[in-house]
Coordinates of C-alpha atoms in Angstrom, one line a residue:
M61 CA -21.2 -19.3 -13.1
R62 CA -23.8 -17.9 -10.7
K63 CA -24.0 -19.1 -7.1
S64 CA -26.9 -21.1 -5.9
P65 CA -28.6 -20.3 -2.5
G66 CA -26.8 -23.3 -0.9
E67 CA -23.4 -21.8 -1.9
L68 CA -23.9 -18.6 -0.1
R69 CA -21.6 -18.0 2.8
S70 CA -24.5 -17.2 5.0
H71 CA -26.0 -20.6 4.3
R72 CA -23.5 -22.0 6.8
W73 CA -25.2 -20.0 9.5
Y74 CA -28.8 -20.4 8.4
G75 CA -29.3 -23.4 6.1
T76 CA -27.8 -26.5 7.8
D77 CA -29.6 -29.0 9.9
G78 CA -28.1 -28.5 13.3
L79 CA -28.5 -26.8 16.7
R80 CA -26.6 -23.7 15.8
A81 CA -28.5 -23.1 12.5
F82 CA -31.7 -23.6 14.5
S83 CA -30.5 -21.0 17.0
H84 CA -29.5 -18.5 14.3
R85 CA -32.9 -18.8 12.7
A86 CA -34.7 -18.4 16.0
R87 CA -32.6 -15.3 16.9
T88 CA -33.4 -13.8 13.4
R89 CA -37.1 -14.3 14.3
Q90 CA -36.4 -12.5 17.5
L91 CA -35.2 -9.6 15.3
G92 CA -38.7 -9.6 13.7
Y93 CA -37.9 -11.1 10.3
L94 CA -39.9 -13.8 8.5
P95 CA -38.1 -16.8 7.1
E96 CA -38.9 -15.8 3.5
E97 CA -37.3 -12.4 4.1
H98 CA -33.8 -13.8 4.5
L99 CA -33.5 -17.5 3.9
G100 CA -31.7 -18.3 0.7
K101 CA -31.0 -14.7 0.0
P102 CA -27.6 -12.9 0.0
V103 CA -27.0 -11.2 3.4
I104 CA -25.6 -7.8 2.8
A105 CA -23.7 -6.0 5.5
I106 CA -24.0 -2.2 5.4
L107 CA -21.0 -0.8 7.2
N108 CA -22.0 2.7 8.3
T109 CA -19.5 5.2 9.7
W110 CA -22.2 7.7 10.7
S111 CA -22.0 9.4 14.1
D112 CA -23.2 12.6 15.8
I113 CA -19.6 13.9 15.9
N114 CA -18.7 13.4 12.2
P115 CA -20.2 16.2 10.0
C116 CA -18.8 14.6 6.9
H117 CA -21.1 11.6 7.5
S118 CA -24.0 13.1 9.3
H119 CA -26.4 12.2 6.4
L120 CA -25.3 8.5 6.2
R121 CA -27.9 7.3 8.6
E122 CA -30.5 8.3 6.0
R123 CA -28.4 7.0 3.1
A124 CA -28.2 3.6 4.7
Q125 CA -32.0 3.4 4.3
A126 CA -31.6 4.0 0.6
V127 CA -29.0 1.2 0.4
K128 CA -31.4 -1.1 2.2
R129 CA -34.1 -0.2 -0.2
G130 CA -31.9 -1.2 -3.1
V131 CA -30.9 -4.5 -1.4
W132 CA -34.5 -5.5 -0.7
Q133 CA -35.6 -4.7 -4.2
A134 CA -32.8 -6.8 -5.7
G135 CA -33.7 -9.8 -3.5
G136 CA -31.1 -9.5 -0.8
F137 CA -31.3 -9.2 3.0
P138 CA -29.6 -6.0 4.4
L139 CA -28.2 -5.7 7.8
E140 CA -26.7 -2.4 9.0
F141 CA -23.5 -2.5 11.2
P142 CA -22.2 0.6 12.9
V143 CA -18.4 0.9 12.7
S144 CA -15.9 3.4 13.9
T145 CA -16.3 6.9 12.7
L146 CA -13.0 8.6 11.9
S147 CA -13.8 12.3 12.1
E148 CA -11.0 14.4 10.6
T149 CA -12.4 17.5 12.2
F150 CA -12.6 16.3 15.8
Q151 CA -10.6 13.1 16.5
K152 CA -7.2 13.7 18.2
P153 CA -4.3 13.5 17.9
T154 CA -5.3 12.4 14.4
P155 CA -7.7 9.8 12.9
M156 CA -4.7 8.4 11.1
L157 CA -3.8 6.8 14.4
Y158 CA -7.0 4.8 14.1
R159 CA -7.2 4.0 10.4
N160 CA -5.8 0.5 10.9
L161 CA -8.2 0.0 13.8
L162 CA -11.2 0.6 11.5
A163 CA -9.6 -1.6 8.8
M164 CA -9.2 -4.4 11.4
E165 CA -12.8 -3.9 12.6
T166 CA -14.1 -4.1 9.0
E167 CA -12.2 -7.3 8.2
E168 CA -13.2 -9.1 11.4
L169 CA -16.8 -8.0 11.3
L170 CA -17.2 -9.3 7.8
R171 CA -15.5 -12.5 8.7
S172 CA -17.3 -13.3 11.9
Y173 CA -20.9 -12.7 10.8
P174 CA -23.1 -14.4 8.2
V175 CA -22.3 -11.9 5.5
D176 CA -22.2 -12.6 1.7
G177 CA -21.3 -9.1 0.5
A178 CA -20.8 -5.6 1.9
V179 CA -21.7 -2.0 1.2
L180 CA -19.1 0.3 2.7
M181 CA -20.2 3.8 3.6
G182 CA -17.6 6.5 4.2
G183 CA -15.8 9.4 2.8
C184 CA -14.0 11.5 5.5
D185 CA -10.3 11.1 4.9
K186 CA -9.3 7.9 6.7
S187 CA -12.6 6.1 6.4
T188 CA -12.3 5.3 2.7
P189 CA -8.9 3.6 2.9
A190 CA -9.7 1.9 6.2
L191 CA -13.0 0.3 4.9
L192 CA -11.4 -0.8 1.6
M193 CA -8.3 -2.2 3.3
G194 CA -10.4 -4.3 5.7
A195 CA -12.8 -5.4 2.9
A196 CA -9.9 -6.3 0.6
S197 CA -8.3 -8.5 3.3
M198 CA -11.6 -10.3 3.8
D199 CA -12.2 -10.4 0.0
L200 CA -15.9 -10.5 -0.3
P201 CA -18.0 -8.8 -3.0
A202 CA -18.2 -5.1 -1.9
V203 CA -19.4 -1.7 -3.2
F204 CA -18.2 1.6 -1.7
V205 CA -20.7 4.4 -1.2
P206 CA -18.9 7.7 -0.9
A207 CA -20.3 10.3 1.5
G208 CA -20.1 13.0 -1.1
P209 CA -18.8 16.6 -0.9
M210 CA -20.6 19.3 1.0
L211 CA -22.1 22.4 -0.7
P212 CA -19.8 25.2 -1.6
G213 CA -19.1 27.7 1.1
H214 CA -20.1 31.4 0.8
W215 CA -19.0 34.6 2.5
R216 CA -19.7 38.2 1.3
N217 CA -20.1 37.2 -2.3
E218 CA -17.1 34.9 -2.2
V219 CA -17.2 31.2 -2.9
L220 CA -15.3 29.4 -0.2
G221 CA -13.6 26.0 -0.1
S222 CA -13.5 24.2 3.2
G223 CA -10.0 23.8 4.6
T224 CA -8.3 25.8 1.9
D225 CA -10.0 29.1 2.7
M226 CA -9.9 28.3 6.4
W227 CA -6.1 28.4 6.2
K228 CA -6.2 31.5 3.9
Y229 CA -8.4 33.6 6.1
W230 CA -6.8 32.5 9.3
D231 CA -3.5 33.8 7.9
D232 CA -5.3 37.0 6.9
R233 CA -6.4 37.5 10.5
R234 CA -2.9 36.9 11.8
A235 CA -1.7 39.5 9.2
G236 CA -4.3 42.0 10.5
L237 CA -6.3 42.1 7.2
I238 CA -9.5 40.9 8.8
G239 CA -10.8 40.9 12.4
D240 CA -13.0 38.8 14.7
A241 CA -16.2 40.0 13.2
E242 CA -15.2 38.7 9.7
L243 CA -13.9 35.5 11.3
A244 CA -17.3 34.9 13.0
E245 CA -19.0 35.3 9.7
L246 CA -16.6 32.9 8.1
E247 CA -17.4 30.3 10.7
N248 CA -21.0 30.3 9.4
G249 CA -20.0 30.1 5.8
L250 CA -17.2 27.6 5.4
A251 CA -19.2 24.4 5.9
R252 CA -22.9 24.7 4.9
S253 CA -24.1 21.2 4.7
P254 CA -23.4 17.5 5.4
G255 CA -20.6 16.0 3.4
H256 CA -16.8 16.0 3.3
C257 CA -14.5 18.8 2.0
M258 CA -15.6 20.1 -1.4
T259 CA -12.0 20.9 -2.5
M260 CA -9.7 18.3 -4.0
G261 CA -8.5 17.5 -0.5
T262 CA -7.9 14.1 0.9
A263 CA -11.6 13.1 1.1
S264 CA -12.3 13.9 -2.5
T265 CA -9.0 12.5 -3.6
L266 CA -9.6 9.1 -1.9
T267 CA -13.2 8.8 -3.0
A268 CA -12.1 9.6 -6.6
A269 CA -9.4 6.9 -6.2
A270 CA -12.1 4.5 -5.1
E271 CA -14.2 5.2 -8.2
A272 CA -11.1 4.9 -10.4
L273 CA -10.3 1.5 -8.7
G274 CA -13.8 0.4 -9.8
V275 CA -15.5 -0.2 -6.5
T276 CA -18.2 2.5 -6.7
M277 CA -21.1 3.1 -9.1
P278 CA -20.0 5.3 -12.0
G279 CA -19.9 9.0 -11.1
A280 CA -20.5 8.3 -7.4
S281 CA -17.5 10.1 -5.9
S282 CA -18.5 13.7 -6.9
I283 CA -22.3 13.7 -6.2
P284 CA -22.9 16.4 -3.6
A285 CA -23.9 14.8 -0.3
V286 CA -27.3 16.6 -0.2
D287 CA -28.2 16.1 -3.8
S288 CA -31.1 13.7 -4.5
G289 CA -28.8 11.9 -6.9
H290 CA -26.7 10.8 -3.9
E291 CA -29.7 8.9 -2.5
R292 CA -30.4 7.3 -5.9
M293 CA -26.7 6.3 -6.1
A294 CA -26.9 4.7 -2.6
A295 CA -30.0 2.7 -3.7
A296 CA -28.3 1.6 -6.9
S297 CA -25.3 0.5 -4.9
G298 CA -27.6 -1.6 -2.7
A299 CA -29.1 -3.3 -5.7
R300 CA -25.8 -3.9 -7.4
I301 CA -24.1 -5.6 -4.4
V302 CA -26.8 -8.4 -4.5
E303 CA -25.9 -9.2 -8.1
L304 CA -22.2 -9.1 -7.3
V305 CA -22.8 -11.8 -4.6
W306 CA -24.6 -14.1 -7.1
Q307 CA -21.7 -13.6 -9.5
D308 CA -19.1 -14.1 -6.8
L309 CA -17.3 -11.0 -8.1
R310 CA -14.9 -10.5 -5.1
L311 CA -12.7 -7.5 -4.5
S312 CA -9.6 -9.5 -5.5
R313 CA -10.9 -9.5 -9.1
I314 CA -11.4 -5.7 -9.0
L315 CA -8.4 -4.5 -7.0
T316 CA -5.7 -5.6 -9.3
R317 CA -2.3 -4.1 -10.2
D318 CA -3.9 -2.4 -13.2
A319 CA -6.6 -0.9 -11.0
Y320 CA -4.1 0.6 -8.6
E321 CA -2.0 2.0 -11.4
D322 CA -5.1 3.7 -12.7
A323 CA -5.9 5.1 -9.3
V324 CA -2.4 6.6 -9.1
A325 CA -2.8 8.2 -12.5
T326 CA -6.2 9.5 -11.4
V327 CA -4.9 11.1 -8.2
L328 CA -1.9 12.7 -10.0
A329 CA -4.1 14.1 -12.8
L330 CA -6.5 15.5 -10.3
G331 CA -3.8 17.3 -8.4
G332 CA -4.9 15.3 -5.5
S333 CA -3.8 15.1 -1.8
T334 CA -0.4 13.9 -0.8
N335 CA -2.2 11.6 1.7
A336 CA -3.3 9.4 -1.2
V337 CA 0.3 8.2 -1.5
I338 CA 0.3 6.6 2.0
H339 CA -3.2 5.2 1.7
L340 CA -3.0 3.7 -1.8
I341 CA 0.3 2.0 -0.9
A342 CA -1.4 0.5 2.2
M343 CA -4.6 -0.5 0.2
A344 CA -2.5 -2.1 -2.5
G345 CA -0.6 -4.1 0.0
R346 CA -3.8 -5.5 1.3
S347 CA -4.6 -6.6 -2.2
G348 CA -1.2 -8.3 -2.6
V349 CA 0.0 -5.5 -5.0
E350 CA 3.4 -3.9 -4.3
L351 CA 3.0 -0.2 -4.9
T352 CA 5.9 2.1 -4.2
L353 CA 6.8 5.8 -4.1
D354 CA 8.7 5.2 -7.3
D355 CA 5.4 4.2 -9.0
F356 CA 3.9 7.5 -8.1
D357 CA 6.9 9.5 -9.4
R358 CA 7.0 7.5 -12.6
V359 CA 3.3 8.0 -13.4
A360 CA 3.5 11.7 -12.3
R361 CA 5.9 12.3 -15.2
T362 CA 3.5 10.9 -17.8
V363 CA 0.1 12.5 -16.8
P364 CA -0.8 16.2 -16.8
V365 CA -3.1 17.8 -14.2
L366 CA -6.5 18.2 -15.8
A367 CA -8.7 19.1 -12.9
N368 CA -8.9 22.8 -12.2
L369 CA -9.8 22.3 -8.5
R370 CA -8.7 24.0 -5.3
P371 CA -6.3 24.1 -3.6
G372 CA -4.2 23.9 -6.8
G373 CA -6.8 25.4 -9.1
R374 CA -10.0 27.4 -9.1
Y375 CA -13.2 25.3 -8.8
L376 CA -14.9 23.1 -6.3
M377 CA -16.4 19.6 -6.4
E378 CA -19.9 20.5 -7.3
D379 CA -18.5 22.3 -10.4
F380 CA -16.5 19.1 -11.1
H381 CA -19.6 16.9 -10.8
F382 CA -21.7 18.9 -13.2
A383 CA -18.7 19.3 -15.6
G384 CA -18.8 15.5 -16.1
G385 CA -17.5 14.0 -12.8
L386 CA -14.9 11.3 -12.8
P387 CA -16.3 9.5 -15.8
G388 CA -15.8 12.6 -17.9
F389 CA -12.4 13.2 -16.3
L390 CA -11.2 9.6 -16.9
A391 CA -12.4 9.8 -20.5
Q392 CA -9.5 12.4 -21.0
L393 CA -7.0 9.8 -19.8
T394 CA -7.9 6.7 -21.7
D395 CA -4.5 6.4 -23.3
V396 CA -2.9 5.7 -19.9
L397 CA -5.7 3.6 -18.3
H398 CA -6.2 -0.1 -18.3
L399 CA -9.6 -0.2 -20.0
E400 CA -10.2 -4.0 -20.1
R401 CA -10.3 -4.5 -16.3
P402 CA -13.6 -5.1 -14.5
T403 CA -15.4 -2.7 -12.2
V404 CA -18.3 -3.5 -9.8
A405 CA -20.7 -1.9 -12.3
H406 CA -19.4 -3.1 -15.7
P407 CA -17.5 -5.9 -17.3
T408 CA -14.8 -3.5 -18.3
L409 CA -13.7 0.1 -17.5
R410 CA -14.0 0.8 -21.2
E411 CA -17.7 0.1 -21.1
Q412 CA -18.1 2.2 -18.0
L413 CA -16.5 5.2 -19.7
A414 CA -18.4 4.8 -23.0
G415 CA -20.2 8.0 -23.8
A416 CA -18.7 10.0 -20.9
L417 CA -18.6 13.7 -21.7
V418 CA -17.0 16.9 -20.4
H419 CA -19.5 19.8 -20.1
N420 CA -17.1 22.5 -18.9
P421 CA -13.6 22.4 -20.3
D422 CA -12.2 24.9 -17.8
V423 CA -13.1 22.7 -14.9
I424 CA -12.0 19.4 -16.6
R425 CA -9.3 20.5 -18.9
P426 CA -8.5 18.8 -22.3
R427 CA -5.1 17.3 -22.7
G428 CA -4.1 20.2 -24.9
N429 CA -4.8 22.7 -22.1
P430 CA -3.7 21.2 -18.8
L431 CA -3.4 23.0 -15.5
A432 CA 0.1 21.6 -15.3
D433 CA 2.2 19.4 -17.6
E434 CA 3.0 16.9 -15.0
G435 CA 1.1 15.2 -12.1
G436 CA 0.6 17.4 -9.1
L437 CA 2.8 15.4 -6.7
A438 CA 6.5 14.8 -6.7
V439 CA 8.6 12.2 -4.8
L440 CA 11.9 13.5 -3.4
R441 CA 15.0 11.7 -2.4
G442 CA 18.3 12.8 -0.7
N443 CA 20.3 12.5 2.4
L444 CA 17.4 14.0 4.5
C445 CA 14.9 11.4 3.1
P446 CA 16.7 8.3 2.0
D447 CA 13.3 6.4 1.9
G448 CA 11.5 9.3 0.3
A449 CA 9.4 12.3 0.9
V450 CA 6.5 14.0 -1.1
I451 CA 5.5 17.5 -2.1
K452 CA 2.4 18.8 -3.7
H453 CA 4.2 21.2 -5.9
I454 CA 1.2 22.3 -7.9
A455 CA -0.1 24.1 -4.7
A456 CA 3.3 25.8 -3.9
D457 CA 4.8 29.1 -4.9
P458 CA 6.8 28.2 -8.0
Q459 CA 9.7 30.4 -6.9
L460 CA 10.3 28.1 -3.9
L461 CA 10.5 24.8 -5.9
K462 CA 14.3 25.3 -6.1
H463 CA 15.5 26.9 -2.9
T464 CA 18.4 26.8 -0.5
G465 CA 18.0 28.3 3.0
P466 CA 19.0 28.0 6.6
A467 CA 17.0 25.6 8.8
V468 CA 15.0 26.7 11.8
V469 CA 14.3 23.5 13.7
F470 CA 11.3 22.7 16.0
D471 CA 11.4 19.5 18.0
D472 CA 7.6 19.1 18.3
Y473 CA 4.4 20.9 17.2
R474 CA 3.6 22.4 20.6
A475 CA 7.0 24.0 20.9
M476 CA 6.6 25.3 17.3
Q477 CA 3.2 26.9 18.2
A478 CA 4.6 28.5 21.3
T479 CA 7.7 30.0 19.6
I480 CA 7.1 30.5 15.9
N481 CA 6.6 34.3 16.4
D482 CA 9.7 34.7 18.7
P483 CA 11.9 37.4 17.1
E484 CA 14.9 35.7 18.6
L485 CA 14.6 32.9 16.1
G486 CA 15.5 35.3 13.3
I487 CA 13.1 33.7 10.8
T488 CA 13.1 35.3 7.3
A489 CA 11.3 34.4 4.1
D490 CA 14.4 32.5 3.0
S491 CA 14.4 30.2 6.1
V492 CA 13.5 26.6 5.9
L493 CA 11.1 25.7 8.7
V494 CA 11.8 22.1 10.0
L495 CA 9.4 20.2 12.2
R496 CA 10.3 16.8 13.6
G497 CA 8.8 14.3 16.0
S498 CA 5.6 14.2 14.0
G499 CA 5.8 11.0 12.0
P500 CA 3.9 7.7 12.4
L501 CA 5.5 7.0 15.8
G502 CA 6.5 10.5 16.8
G503 CA 3.2 12.2 16.2
P504 CA 1.9 9.9 17.3
G505 CA -0.1 8.9 14.2
M506 CA 1.5 11.3 11.8
P507 CA -0.8 14.3 12.3
E508 CA -1.5 16.9 9.7
Y509 CA 1.0 19.3 11.1
G510 CA 3.0 19.7 7.8
M511 CA 1.6 23.1 6.8
L512 CA 3.6 24.9 9.4
P513 CA 2.4 28.5 10.1
I514 CA 4.3 31.4 8.7
P515 CA 5.4 33.8 11.4
D516 CA 3.1 36.8 11.9
H517 CA 5.7 39.4 11.0
L518 CA 6.3 37.7 7.6
L519 CA 2.5 37.5 6.9
Q520 CA 2.3 41.2 7.7
Q521 CA 5.0 41.8 5.1
G522 CA 3.0 39.9 2.5
V523 CA 4.8 36.5 2.6
R524 CA 2.3 33.7 1.9
D525 CA 4.6 30.7 1.3
M526 CA 7.9 29.3 2.7
V527 CA 9.7 26.0 2.4
R528 CA 8.6 23.8 5.2
I529 CA 9.7 20.2 5.8
S530 CA 8.6 17.6 8.3
D531 CA 7.9 13.9 8.8
A532 CA 4.2 14.8 9.3
R533 CA 1.3 14.8 6.8
M534 CA -0.8 17.8 5.9
S535 CA -4.5 18.2 5.0
G536 CA -5.2 17.7 1.4
T537 CA -7.0 21.1 1.5
S538 CA -3.7 22.8 2.5
Y539 CA -1.2 24.4 0.2
G540 CA 2.4 25.7 0.1
A541 CA 5.9 24.5 -0.4
C542 CA 5.6 21.8 2.2
V543 CA 7.8 18.7 2.0
L544 CA 6.0 15.9 3.9
H545 CA 6.2 12.2 4.9
I546 CA 10.0 12.3 5.3
A547 CA 11.1 8.7 5.8
P548 CA 12.5 7.3 8.0
E549 CA 11.0 9.6 10.6
S550 CA 13.0 11.5 13.1
Y551 CA 11.5 9.6 16.1
I552 CA 13.4 6.4 15.1
G553 CA 16.6 8.2 14.2
G554 CA 16.0 9.2 10.6
P555 CA 18.3 12.0 9.3
L556 CA 15.7 14.6 10.2
A557 CA 16.6 14.0 13.8
L558 CA 20.1 15.3 13.2
V559 CA 19.3 18.7 11.6
R560 CA 20.2 21.8 13.6
T561 CA 19.1 25.4 13.3
G562 CA 21.4 27.1 10.8
D563 CA 22.1 24.1 8.6
L564 CA 21.6 24.8 4.9
I565 CA 18.9 22.7 3.2
T566 CA 18.3 22.5 -0.5
L567 CA 15.0 21.7 -2.1
D568 CA 15.0 21.0 -5.9
V569 CA 11.7 19.6 -7.1
Q570 CA 12.7 19.4 -10.7
A571 CA 15.7 17.2 -9.7
R572 CA 13.5 15.4 -7.1
R573 CA 16.1 16.2 -4.4
L574 CA 16.1 17.2 -0.7
H575 CA 19.6 17.7 0.7
L576 CA 21.2 18.8 4.0
E577 CA 24.5 20.5 3.4
L578 CA 26.6 18.6 6.0
D579 CA 30.0 16.8 5.8
D580 CA 30.4 13.2 6.6
A581 CA 32.3 13.7 9.8
E582 CA 29.6 16.0 11.3
W583 CA 26.9 13.5 10.2
E584 CA 28.7 10.8 12.2
R585 CA 29.2 13.0 15.3
R586 CA 25.6 13.9 15.4
R587 CA 24.5 10.3 14.8
A588 CA 26.6 9.1 17.7
A589 CA 25.2 11.7 20.0
W590 CA 21.5 10.9 19.2
Q591 CA 19.4 9.1 21.8
P592 CA 16.1 7.4 21.0
P593 CA 13.1 8.8 22.9
P594 CA 11.1 6.6 25.3
P595 CA 8.0 4.8 24.0
R596 CA 4.9 6.9 24.1
F597 CA 2.4 4.2 25.1
P598 CA 2.8 1.8 28.1
R599 CA -0.5 -0.1 27.3
G600 CA -3.7 -0.2 25.3
Y601 CA -4.2 0.3 21.5
G602 CA -1.3 2.8 21.4
A603 CA 1.1 0.0 22.6
L604 CA -0.1 -2.2 19.7
Y605 CA 0.2 0.7 17.3
Q606 CA 3.8 1.5 18.2
E607 CA 4.8 -2.1 18.0
Q608 CA 3.3 -2.8 14.6
I609 CA 3.2 0.5 12.6
T610 CA 5.3 0.8 9.5
Q611 CA 6.8 3.9 8.0
A612 CA 5.2 6.4 5.5
D613 CA 6.9 5.0 2.4
T614 CA 5.3 1.6 3.0
G615 CA 1.8 2.8 3.9
C616 CA 1.8 3.0 7.7
D617 CA -0.1 -0.3 7.9
F618 CA 0.3 -2.7 10.8
R619 CA 2.9 -5.5 10.1
F620 CA 0.6 -8.3 11.2
L621 CA -2.3 -7.0 9.0
A622 CA -0.2 -6.3 5.9
G623 CA 1.3 -9.7 5.9
R624 CA 0.2 -12.4 3.5
G625 CA -1.5 -15.6 4.6
E626 CA -4.9 -17.2 4.5
V627 CA -7.1 -16.6 7.6
P628 CA -9.5 -19.5 8.1
E629 CA -13.2 -19.1 7.9
P630 CA -15.0 -19.4 11.2
Y631 CA -16.9 -22.6 11.9
A632 CA -20.6 -21.7 12.1
G633 CA -22.1 -25.1 13.0

């Protein structure tokens, strides 16, 4: 059944016979619009995360105009709303501290204005989950427009991947292999255009997950940000949302248990970012779907890694796009996907993938020639992480995936930076570097500190990976044998708080185990001696954050936002 104009949500603002409706119409005239431009038409909110400080989104101001063009042509009425920009590159201590703030802003903006549907524009790491979390809680028809990856980087005839090659060449400089002149050239070559990271980092992982969930136009997640196809996709998204409003195809019909399971399979088969674990769990919670770490580990054992993309592989996102993009990729996974579920573009995922092809079988591997036999992430358990931890083992030195070594413990990131090269620490290639105080509360905000730096003297000896464990996150563009998201975190007294330098720690990825070699009596002595740190925030948003934030294994959402319950519609009369 299609809606009639009188059934539109915006009709309560504009179409009734009362003082408030008269005022709303008068103020819309003040904005310069004629009655026939908006009355009886779906009002489409375009939530735009553009800003001057976010290079990933610096083209979205222009793309919003393409979305508007599509909305107008389809008979809708577009209104652009600026919302918080979460710039991974500049916002401190981490935009993860503010993901839930943007989610809350998204939900309440859509609820409080005369909006019938939404186009959500984002792509930099935290913006994708934040926009979808808020929109899912509001449950209107919505289409997501990914910002798109930037162009490949270049330096001296080498193709560079943002983030991944930043870490690599920074370590080369610390090892004395390159100097300041080369580093200055690299600054100009790593990031050549608008758009998010063009490796399979967190941004590409989350936008691919959004496409797998069914909330983007087909193929949208891999279109390079500066490609003209990106503008066409934005216009098509604007046209599509108008039809979704008339159909009343809300996000709750798209974001189902089946959709989230398919997003998990997609992330794992892509060799995607560990950050997707936290975000998808939080997003699923907003949709009333219970997604757990065990779901990720279960699916990881059933899907191979088919995307030959950095940091775990060779290629970049532009290569992936022209190799077939996500439609071609998902066509290799149809045996594990739920093909009869709807998407915003088609009645079923099966129809959306019909005819999808792979044009380069080295970029998107066939099932018979995977990059790895199992999904690129593993979930660990053990006495150091009773509520779980994760590792992106596809991007680690295979020799370190089963390792026992003595801990070298750092209580916070600043102390680690100041002392990592101190010879008195006695760090060797066998050491296990431990960082605590960097979780959701301890960070604060769980910063991307998890790829701890290898000491200079080891880099100069040729060491490029070590076992590193923390309650922090790491950039999806990072690599190495880094165990992350240890839960519960040390700041609230998790077992990581009790580790001491010299303790033996065992990592066994095949057995999914992370274990501290410590007898029960010593555990109890250390537990009794531990004192909780004082709260970090006496007031402001930080105080709300520390009161409401949950742990990594449950998605780091706010308790009062993740809870179930019907929020009443505002009275518009």
